[in-house]
mmCIF file of C-alpha atoms in Angstrom:
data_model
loop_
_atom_site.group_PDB
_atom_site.id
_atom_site.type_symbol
_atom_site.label_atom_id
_atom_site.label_comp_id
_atom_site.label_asym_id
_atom_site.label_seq_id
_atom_site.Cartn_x
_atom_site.Cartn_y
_atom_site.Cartn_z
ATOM 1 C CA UNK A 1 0.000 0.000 0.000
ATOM 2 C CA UNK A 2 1.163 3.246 -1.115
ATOM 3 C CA UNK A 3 0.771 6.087 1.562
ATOM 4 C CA UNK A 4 2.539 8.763 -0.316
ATOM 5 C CA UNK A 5 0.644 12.081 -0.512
ATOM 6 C CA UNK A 6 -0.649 13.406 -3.437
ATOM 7 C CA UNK A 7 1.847 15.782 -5.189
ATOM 8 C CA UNK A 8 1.074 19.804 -5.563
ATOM 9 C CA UNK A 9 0.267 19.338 -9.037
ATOM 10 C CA UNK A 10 -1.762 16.681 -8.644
ATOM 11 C CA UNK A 11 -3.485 18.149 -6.280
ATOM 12 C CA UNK A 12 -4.405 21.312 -7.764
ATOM 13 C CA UNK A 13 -4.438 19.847 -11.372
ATOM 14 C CA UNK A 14 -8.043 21.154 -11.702
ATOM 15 C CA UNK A 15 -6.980 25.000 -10.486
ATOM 16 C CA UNK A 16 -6.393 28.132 -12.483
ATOM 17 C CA UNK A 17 -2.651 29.252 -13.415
ATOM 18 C CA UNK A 18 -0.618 30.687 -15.818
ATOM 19 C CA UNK A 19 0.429 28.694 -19.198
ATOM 20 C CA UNK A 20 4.253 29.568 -19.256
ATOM 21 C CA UNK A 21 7.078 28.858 -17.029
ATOM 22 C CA UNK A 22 9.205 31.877 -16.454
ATOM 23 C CA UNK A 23 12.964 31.707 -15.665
ATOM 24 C CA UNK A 24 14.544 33.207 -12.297
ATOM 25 C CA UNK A 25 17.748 33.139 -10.933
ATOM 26 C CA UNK A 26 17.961 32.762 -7.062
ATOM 27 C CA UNK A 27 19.552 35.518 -6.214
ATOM 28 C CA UNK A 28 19.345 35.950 -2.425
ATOM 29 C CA UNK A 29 17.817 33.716 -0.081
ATOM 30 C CA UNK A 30 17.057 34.878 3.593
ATOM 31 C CA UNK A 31 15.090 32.704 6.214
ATOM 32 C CA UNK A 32 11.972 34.752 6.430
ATOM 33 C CA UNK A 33 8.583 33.734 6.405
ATOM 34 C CA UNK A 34 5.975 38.354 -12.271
ATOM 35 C CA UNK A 35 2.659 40.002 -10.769
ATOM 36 C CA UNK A 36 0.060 37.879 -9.012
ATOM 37 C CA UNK A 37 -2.866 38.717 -6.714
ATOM 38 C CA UNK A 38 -2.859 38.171 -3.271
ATOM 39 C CA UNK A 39 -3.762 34.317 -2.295
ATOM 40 C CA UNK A 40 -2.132 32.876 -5.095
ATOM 41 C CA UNK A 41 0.790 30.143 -5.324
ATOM 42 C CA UNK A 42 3.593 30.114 -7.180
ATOM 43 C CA UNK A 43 4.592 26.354 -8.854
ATOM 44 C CA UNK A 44 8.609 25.782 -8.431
ATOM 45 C CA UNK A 45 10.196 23.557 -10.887
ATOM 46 C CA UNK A 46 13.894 22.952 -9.411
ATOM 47 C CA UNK A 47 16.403 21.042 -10.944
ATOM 48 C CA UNK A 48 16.911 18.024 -10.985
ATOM 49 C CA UNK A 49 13.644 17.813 -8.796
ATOM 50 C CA UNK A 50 10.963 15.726 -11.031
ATOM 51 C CA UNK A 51 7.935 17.566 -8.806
ATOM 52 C CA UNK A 52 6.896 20.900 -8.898
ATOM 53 C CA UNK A 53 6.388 22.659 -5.265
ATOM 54 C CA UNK A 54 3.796 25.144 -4.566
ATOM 55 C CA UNK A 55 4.873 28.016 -2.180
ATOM 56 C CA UNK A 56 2.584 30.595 -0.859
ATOM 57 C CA UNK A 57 3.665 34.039 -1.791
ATOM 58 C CA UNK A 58 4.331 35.938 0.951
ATOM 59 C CA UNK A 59 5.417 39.231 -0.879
ATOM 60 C CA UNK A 60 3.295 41.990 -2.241
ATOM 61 C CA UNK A 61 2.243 42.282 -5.920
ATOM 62 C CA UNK A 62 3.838 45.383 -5.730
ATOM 63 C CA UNK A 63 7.527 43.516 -4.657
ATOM 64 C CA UNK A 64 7.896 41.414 -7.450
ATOM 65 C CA UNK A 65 7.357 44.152 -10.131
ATOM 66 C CA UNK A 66 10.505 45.523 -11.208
ATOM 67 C CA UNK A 67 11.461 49.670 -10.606
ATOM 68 C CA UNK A 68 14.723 51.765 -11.371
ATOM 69 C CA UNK A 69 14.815 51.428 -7.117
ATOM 70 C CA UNK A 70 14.188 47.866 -7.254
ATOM 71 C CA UNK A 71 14.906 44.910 -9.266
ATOM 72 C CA UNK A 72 11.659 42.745 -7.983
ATOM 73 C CA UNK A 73 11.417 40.090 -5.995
ATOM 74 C CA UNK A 74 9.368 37.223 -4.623
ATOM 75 C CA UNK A 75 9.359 36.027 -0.848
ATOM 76 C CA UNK A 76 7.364 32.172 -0.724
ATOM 77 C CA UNK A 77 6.713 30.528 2.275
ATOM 78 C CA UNK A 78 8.368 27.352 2.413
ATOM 79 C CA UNK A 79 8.229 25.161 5.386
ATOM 80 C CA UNK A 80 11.200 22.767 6.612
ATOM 81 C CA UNK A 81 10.150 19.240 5.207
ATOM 82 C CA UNK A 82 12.738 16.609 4.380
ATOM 83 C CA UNK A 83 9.840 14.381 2.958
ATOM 84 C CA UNK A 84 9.250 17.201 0.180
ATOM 85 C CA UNK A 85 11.406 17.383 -2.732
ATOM 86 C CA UNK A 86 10.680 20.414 -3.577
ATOM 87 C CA UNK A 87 10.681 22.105 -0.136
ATOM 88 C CA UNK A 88 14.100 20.083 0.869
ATOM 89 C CA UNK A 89 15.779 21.361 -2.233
ATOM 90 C CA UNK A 90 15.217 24.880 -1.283
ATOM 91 C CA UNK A 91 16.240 23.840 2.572
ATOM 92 C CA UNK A 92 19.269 23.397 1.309
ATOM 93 C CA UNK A 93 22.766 25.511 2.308
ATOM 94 C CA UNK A 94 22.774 29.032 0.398
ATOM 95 C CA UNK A 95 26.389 27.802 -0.750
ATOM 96 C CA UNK A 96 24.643 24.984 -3.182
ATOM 97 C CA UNK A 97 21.399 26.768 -4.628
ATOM 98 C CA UNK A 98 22.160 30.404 -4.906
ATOM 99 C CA UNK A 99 22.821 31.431 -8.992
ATOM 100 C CA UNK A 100 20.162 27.919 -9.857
ATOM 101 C CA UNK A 101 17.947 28.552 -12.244
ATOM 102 C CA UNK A 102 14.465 27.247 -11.675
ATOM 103 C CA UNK A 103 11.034 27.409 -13.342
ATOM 104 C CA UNK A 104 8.211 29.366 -11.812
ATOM 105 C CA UNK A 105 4.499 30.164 -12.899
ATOM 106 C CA UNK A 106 1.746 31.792 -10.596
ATOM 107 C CA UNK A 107 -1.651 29.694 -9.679
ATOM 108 C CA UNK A 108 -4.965 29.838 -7.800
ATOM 109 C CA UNK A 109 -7.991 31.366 -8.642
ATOM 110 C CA UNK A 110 -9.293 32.545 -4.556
ATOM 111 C CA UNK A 111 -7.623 36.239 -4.815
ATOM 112 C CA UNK A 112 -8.356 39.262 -3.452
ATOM 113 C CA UNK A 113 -10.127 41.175 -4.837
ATOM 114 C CA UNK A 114 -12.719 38.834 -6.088
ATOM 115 C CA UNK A 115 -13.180 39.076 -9.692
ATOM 116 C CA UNK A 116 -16.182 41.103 -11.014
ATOM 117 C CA UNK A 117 -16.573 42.974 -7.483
ATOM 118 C CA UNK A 118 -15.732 46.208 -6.979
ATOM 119 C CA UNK A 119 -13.347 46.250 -3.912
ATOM 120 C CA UNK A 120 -14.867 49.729 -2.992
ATOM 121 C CA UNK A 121 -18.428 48.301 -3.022
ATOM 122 C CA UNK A 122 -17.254 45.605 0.197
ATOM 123 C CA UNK A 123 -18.015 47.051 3.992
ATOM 124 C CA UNK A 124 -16.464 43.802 5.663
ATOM 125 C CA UNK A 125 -14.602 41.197 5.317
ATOM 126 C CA UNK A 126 -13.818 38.340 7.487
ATOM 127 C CA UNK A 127 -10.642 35.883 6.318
ATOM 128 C CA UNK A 128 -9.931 32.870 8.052
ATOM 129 C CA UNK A 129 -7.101 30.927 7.162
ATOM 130 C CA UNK A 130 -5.202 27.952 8.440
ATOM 131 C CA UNK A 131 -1.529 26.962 7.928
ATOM 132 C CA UNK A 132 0.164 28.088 5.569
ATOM 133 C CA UNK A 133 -1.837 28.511 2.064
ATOM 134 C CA UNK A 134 -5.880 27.915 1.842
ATOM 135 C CA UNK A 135 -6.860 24.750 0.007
#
């Protein structure tokens, strides 16, 4: 019997994302919990890592576009799990990832603001949320 858990992609094969891959360079990497919307994912291909991970963007919209003042960025939430490919790859020392190249491409459809409401037109809003990401 086969206890492994499902993979990201498999399972959020039925959500919403983006088409292409997009090439980034890790750059800088600090232990700290494109443009997107808030409560979207970004899907990691790393090399020589046959799964994709998906990491809960932790930055603003606003971070990852790029400015004279700054070249953009993305901050993702990854938790500490040797049992993840994905997330153990990016666990590992600075010294053997920094200058990779890996694949990302943003996902998930629950953003804020909804679609087709006007942001303006909401008097309250209650989020609840638990963990990291909301599946």
């Amino acid at each position: 019997m086969n206890n492994a858990s499902p993979t990201h992609e498999e399972r959020t094969a039925a959500s919403q994302r983006e088409s292409d891959l997009h090439h980034v360079k890790l750059a800088k990497i600090d232990q700290v919990n494109e443009i997107f919307l808030p409560g979207q994912w970004l899907d990691v291909h790393l090399p020589g890592v046959r799964q994709a991970g998906g990491f809960t963007i932790t930055s603003t919209p606003r971070d990852a576009q790029y400015r004279t003042d700054n070249p953009g960025y993305l901050e993702l939430a990854i938790q500490k799990s040797p049992n993840n490919p994905p997330a153990a790859w990016l666990w590992r020392s600075k010294e053997e990832i920094l200058g990779s190249d890996v694949l990302v491409r943003v996902g998930g459809s629950f953003v804020w603001p909804p679609p087709g409401i006007d942001p303006a037109s909401i008097k309250k809003i209650a989020l609840i949320a638990g963990g990291v990401g909301i599946k």
